[in-house]
Coordinates of N, CA and C in Angstrom, one line a residue:
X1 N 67.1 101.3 115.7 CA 67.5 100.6 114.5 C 69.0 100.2 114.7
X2 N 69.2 99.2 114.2 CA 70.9 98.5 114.6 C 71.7 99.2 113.9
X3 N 72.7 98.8 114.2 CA 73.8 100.1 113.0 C 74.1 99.2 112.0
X4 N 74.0 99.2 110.5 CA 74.6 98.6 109.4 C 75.8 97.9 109.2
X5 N 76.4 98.6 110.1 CA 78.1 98.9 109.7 C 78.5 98.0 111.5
X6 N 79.2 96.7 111.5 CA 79.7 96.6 113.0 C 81.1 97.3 112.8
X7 N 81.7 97.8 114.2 CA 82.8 98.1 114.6 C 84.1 97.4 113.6
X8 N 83.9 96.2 113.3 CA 85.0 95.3 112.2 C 84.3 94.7 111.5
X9 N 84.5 94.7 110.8 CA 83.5 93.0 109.7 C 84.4 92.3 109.0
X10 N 84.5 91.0 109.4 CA 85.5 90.2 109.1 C 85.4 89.9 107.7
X11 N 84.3 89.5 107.4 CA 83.7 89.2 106.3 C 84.3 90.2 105.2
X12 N 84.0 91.2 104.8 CA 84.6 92.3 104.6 C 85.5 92.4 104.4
X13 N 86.6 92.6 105.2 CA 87.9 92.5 105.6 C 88.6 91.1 104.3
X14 N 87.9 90.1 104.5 CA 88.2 89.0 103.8 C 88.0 88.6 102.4
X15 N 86.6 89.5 102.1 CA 86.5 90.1 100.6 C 87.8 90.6 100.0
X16 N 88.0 91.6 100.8 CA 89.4 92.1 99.8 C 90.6 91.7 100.1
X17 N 90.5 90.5 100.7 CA 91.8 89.6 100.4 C 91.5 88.7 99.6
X18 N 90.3 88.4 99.6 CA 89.9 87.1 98.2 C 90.2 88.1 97.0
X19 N 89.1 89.0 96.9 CA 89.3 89.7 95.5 C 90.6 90.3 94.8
X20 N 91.9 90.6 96.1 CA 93.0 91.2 95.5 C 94.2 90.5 96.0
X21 N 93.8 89.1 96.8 CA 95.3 88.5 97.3 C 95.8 88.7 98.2
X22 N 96.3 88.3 99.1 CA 96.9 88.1 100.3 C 98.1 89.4 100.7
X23 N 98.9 89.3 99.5 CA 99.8 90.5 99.7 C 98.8 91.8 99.4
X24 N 98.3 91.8 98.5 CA 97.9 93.4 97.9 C 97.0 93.8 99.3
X25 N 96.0 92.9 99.8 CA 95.5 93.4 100.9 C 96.1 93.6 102.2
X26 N 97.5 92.9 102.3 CA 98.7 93.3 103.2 C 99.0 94.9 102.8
X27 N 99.4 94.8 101.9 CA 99.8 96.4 101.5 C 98.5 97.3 101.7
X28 N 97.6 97.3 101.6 CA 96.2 98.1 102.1 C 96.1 98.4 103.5
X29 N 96.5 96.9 104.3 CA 96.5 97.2 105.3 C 97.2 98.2 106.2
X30 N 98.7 98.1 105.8 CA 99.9 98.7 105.8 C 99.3 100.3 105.4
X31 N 98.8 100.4 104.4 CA 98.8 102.1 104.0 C 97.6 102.7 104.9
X32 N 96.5 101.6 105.3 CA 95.4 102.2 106.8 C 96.3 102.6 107.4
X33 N 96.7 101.2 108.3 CA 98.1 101.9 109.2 C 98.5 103.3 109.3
X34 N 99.4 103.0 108.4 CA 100.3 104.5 108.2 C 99.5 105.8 108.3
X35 N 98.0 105.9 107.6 CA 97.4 107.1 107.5 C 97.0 107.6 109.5
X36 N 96.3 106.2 109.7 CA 96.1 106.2 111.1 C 97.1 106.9 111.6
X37 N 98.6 106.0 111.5 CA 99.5 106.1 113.0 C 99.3 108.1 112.9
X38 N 99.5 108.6 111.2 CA 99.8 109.8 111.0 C 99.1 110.8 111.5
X39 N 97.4 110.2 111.8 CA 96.3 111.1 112.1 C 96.4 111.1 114.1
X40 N 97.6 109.6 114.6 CA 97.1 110.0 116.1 C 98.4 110.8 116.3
X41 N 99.0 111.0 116.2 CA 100.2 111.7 116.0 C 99.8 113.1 116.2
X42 N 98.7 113.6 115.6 CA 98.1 114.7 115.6 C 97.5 115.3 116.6
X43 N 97.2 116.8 117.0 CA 96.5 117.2 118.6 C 95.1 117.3 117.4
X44 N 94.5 117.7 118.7 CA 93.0 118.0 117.8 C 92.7 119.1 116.9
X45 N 93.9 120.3 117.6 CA 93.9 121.3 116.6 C 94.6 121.1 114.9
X46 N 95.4 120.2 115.2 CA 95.8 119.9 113.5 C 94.9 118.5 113.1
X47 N 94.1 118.0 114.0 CA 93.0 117.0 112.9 C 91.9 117.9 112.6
X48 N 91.7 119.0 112.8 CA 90.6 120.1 112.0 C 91.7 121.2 111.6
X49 N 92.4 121.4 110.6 CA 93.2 121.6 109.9 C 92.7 121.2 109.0
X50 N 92.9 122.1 107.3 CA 93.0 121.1 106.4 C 93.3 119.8 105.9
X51 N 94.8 120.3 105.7 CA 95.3 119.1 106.1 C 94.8 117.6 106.9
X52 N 94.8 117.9 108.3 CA 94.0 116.8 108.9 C 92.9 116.0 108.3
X53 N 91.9 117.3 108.1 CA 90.2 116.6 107.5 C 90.6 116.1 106.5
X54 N 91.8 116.4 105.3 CA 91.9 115.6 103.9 C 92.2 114.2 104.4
X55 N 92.9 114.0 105.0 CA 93.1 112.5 105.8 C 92.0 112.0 106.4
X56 N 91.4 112.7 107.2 CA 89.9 112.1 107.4 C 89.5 111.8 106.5
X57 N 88.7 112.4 105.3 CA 88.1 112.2 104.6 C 88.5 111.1 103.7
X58 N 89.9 110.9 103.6 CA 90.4 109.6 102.5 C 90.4 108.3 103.5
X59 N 90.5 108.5 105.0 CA 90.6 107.8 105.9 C 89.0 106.9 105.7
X60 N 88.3 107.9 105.7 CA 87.1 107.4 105.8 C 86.7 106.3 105.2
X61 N 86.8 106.4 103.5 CA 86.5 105.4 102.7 C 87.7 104.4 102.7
X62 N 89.0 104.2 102.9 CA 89.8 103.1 103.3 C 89.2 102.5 104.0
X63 N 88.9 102.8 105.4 CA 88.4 102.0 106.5 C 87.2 101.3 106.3
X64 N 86.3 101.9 105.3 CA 85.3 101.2 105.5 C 85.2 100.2 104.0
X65 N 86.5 100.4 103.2 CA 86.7 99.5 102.1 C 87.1 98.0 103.0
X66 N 87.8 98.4 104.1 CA 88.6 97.4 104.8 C 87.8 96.6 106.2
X67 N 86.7 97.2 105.9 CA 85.8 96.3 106.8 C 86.0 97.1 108.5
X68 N 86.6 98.4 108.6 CA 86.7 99.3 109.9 C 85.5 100.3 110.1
X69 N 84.0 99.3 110.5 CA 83.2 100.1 110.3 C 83.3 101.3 111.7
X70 N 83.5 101.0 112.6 CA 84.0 102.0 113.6 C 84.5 103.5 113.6
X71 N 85.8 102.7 112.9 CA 86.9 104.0 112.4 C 86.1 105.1 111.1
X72 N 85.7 104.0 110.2 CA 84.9 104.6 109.4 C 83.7 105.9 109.4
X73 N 82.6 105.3 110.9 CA 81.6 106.2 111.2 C 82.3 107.0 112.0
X74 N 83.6 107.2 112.8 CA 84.1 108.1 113.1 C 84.4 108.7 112.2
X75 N 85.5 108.7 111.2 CA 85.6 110.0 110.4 C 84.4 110.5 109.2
X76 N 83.5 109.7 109.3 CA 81.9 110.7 108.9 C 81.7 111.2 109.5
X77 N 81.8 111.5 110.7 CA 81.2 112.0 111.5 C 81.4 113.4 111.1
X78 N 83.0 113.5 111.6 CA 84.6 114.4 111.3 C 84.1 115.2 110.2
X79 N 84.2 114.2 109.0 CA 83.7 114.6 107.8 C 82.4 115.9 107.5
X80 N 81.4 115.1 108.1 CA 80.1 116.0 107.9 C 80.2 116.9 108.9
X81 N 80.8 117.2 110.4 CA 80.5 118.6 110.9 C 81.9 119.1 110.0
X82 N 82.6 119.1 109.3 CA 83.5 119.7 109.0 C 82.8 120.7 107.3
X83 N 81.8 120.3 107.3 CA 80.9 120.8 106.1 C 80.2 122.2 106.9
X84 N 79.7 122.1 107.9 CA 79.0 123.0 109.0 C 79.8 123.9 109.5
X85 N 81.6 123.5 109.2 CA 82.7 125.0 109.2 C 83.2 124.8 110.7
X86 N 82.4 123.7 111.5 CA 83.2 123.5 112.8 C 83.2 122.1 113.2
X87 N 84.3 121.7 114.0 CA 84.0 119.8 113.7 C 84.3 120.2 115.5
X88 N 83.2 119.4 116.2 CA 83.1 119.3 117.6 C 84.1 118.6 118.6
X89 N 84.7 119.3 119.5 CA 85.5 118.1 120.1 C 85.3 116.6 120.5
X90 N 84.3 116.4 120.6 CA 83.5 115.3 121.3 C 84.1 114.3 119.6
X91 N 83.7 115.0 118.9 CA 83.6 113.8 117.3 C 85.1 113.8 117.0
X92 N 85.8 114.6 117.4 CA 87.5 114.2 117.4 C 87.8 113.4 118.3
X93 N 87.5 113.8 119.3 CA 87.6 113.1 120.9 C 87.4 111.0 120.3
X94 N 85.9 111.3 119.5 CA 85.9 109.8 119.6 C 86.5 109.6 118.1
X95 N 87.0 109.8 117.4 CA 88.0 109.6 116.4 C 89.1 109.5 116.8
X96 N 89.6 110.2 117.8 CA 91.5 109.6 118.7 C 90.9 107.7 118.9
X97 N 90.0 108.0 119.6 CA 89.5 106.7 120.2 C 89.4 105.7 119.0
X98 N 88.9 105.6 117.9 CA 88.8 104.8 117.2 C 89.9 104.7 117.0
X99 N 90.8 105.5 115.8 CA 91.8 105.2 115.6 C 92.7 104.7 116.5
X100 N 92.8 104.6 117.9 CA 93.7 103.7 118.7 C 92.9 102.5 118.3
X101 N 92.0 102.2 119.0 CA 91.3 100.5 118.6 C 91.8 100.2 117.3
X102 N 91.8 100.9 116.2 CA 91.7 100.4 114.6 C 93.4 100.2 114.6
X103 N 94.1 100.6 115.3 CA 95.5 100.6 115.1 C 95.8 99.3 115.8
X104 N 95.3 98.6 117.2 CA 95.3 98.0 117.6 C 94.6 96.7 117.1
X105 N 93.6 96.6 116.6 CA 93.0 96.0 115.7 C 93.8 95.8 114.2
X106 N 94.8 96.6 114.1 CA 95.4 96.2 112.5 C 97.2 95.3 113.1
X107 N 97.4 95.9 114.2 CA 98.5 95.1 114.3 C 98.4 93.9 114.9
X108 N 96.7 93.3 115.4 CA 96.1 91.5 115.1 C 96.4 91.5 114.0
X109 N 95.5 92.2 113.3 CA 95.4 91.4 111.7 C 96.5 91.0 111.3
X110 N 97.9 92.1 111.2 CA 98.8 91.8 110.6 C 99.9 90.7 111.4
X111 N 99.8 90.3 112.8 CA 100.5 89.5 113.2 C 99.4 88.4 113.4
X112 N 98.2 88.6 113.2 CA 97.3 87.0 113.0 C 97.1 86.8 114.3
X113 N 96.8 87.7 115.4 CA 96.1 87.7 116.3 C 95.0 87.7 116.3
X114 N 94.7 87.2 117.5 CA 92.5 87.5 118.1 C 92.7 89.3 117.9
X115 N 91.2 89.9 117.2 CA 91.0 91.1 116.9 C 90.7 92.1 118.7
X116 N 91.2 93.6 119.0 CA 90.6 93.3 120.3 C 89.5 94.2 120.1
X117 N 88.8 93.7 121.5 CA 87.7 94.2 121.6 C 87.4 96.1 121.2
X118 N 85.9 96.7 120.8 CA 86.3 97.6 121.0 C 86.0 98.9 122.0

């Protein structure tokens, strides 16, 4: 079964610049950013940290408000083994990974570049 969610959806993305304006969805994009750059910054042992998973978990629904379905099904991932009391390296492992792409992918958007691959 295909996945619902692609890696970006422009469409998406473009929604909440129609519905809230060009700047307000600048500033959205700006505060992904920021949470992002905050979460690679991190080793693995402080992204399963409290702390860390609360950023995952707010990460989560930003990303996927913003059309970052990638980044998004990463930190569910994050999210749900972190219910199970241990979040696996492998699901951090590919949440570093997203979050590079999605970081790279936001500084197209915001300088109006081609999006890159993921």
């Amino acid at each position: 079964m295909p996945d619902p969610m692609p890696d970006f959806d422009p469409a998406t993305h473009g929604q909440v610049a129609m519905l809230l304006g060009a700047e307000r969805a600048e500033e959205m994009l700006g505060l992904l950013r920021g949470t992002m750059a905050t979460l690679s910054r991190m080793s693995q042992a402080e992204l399963a940290s409290p702390d860390g998973l609360s950023l995952v978990h707010r990460l989560k629904s930003e990303a996927g408000l913003m059309g970052f379905g990638r980044l998004s099904r990463a930190c569910a991932v994050v999210d749900a083994a972190r219910a199970g009391g241990a979040v696996p390296r492998a699901a951090l492992g590919e949440l570093g990974a997203a979050i590079g792409w999605a970081l790279r992918l936001a500084d197209a958007l915001q300088e109006r570049r081609p999006c890159p691959a993921p």
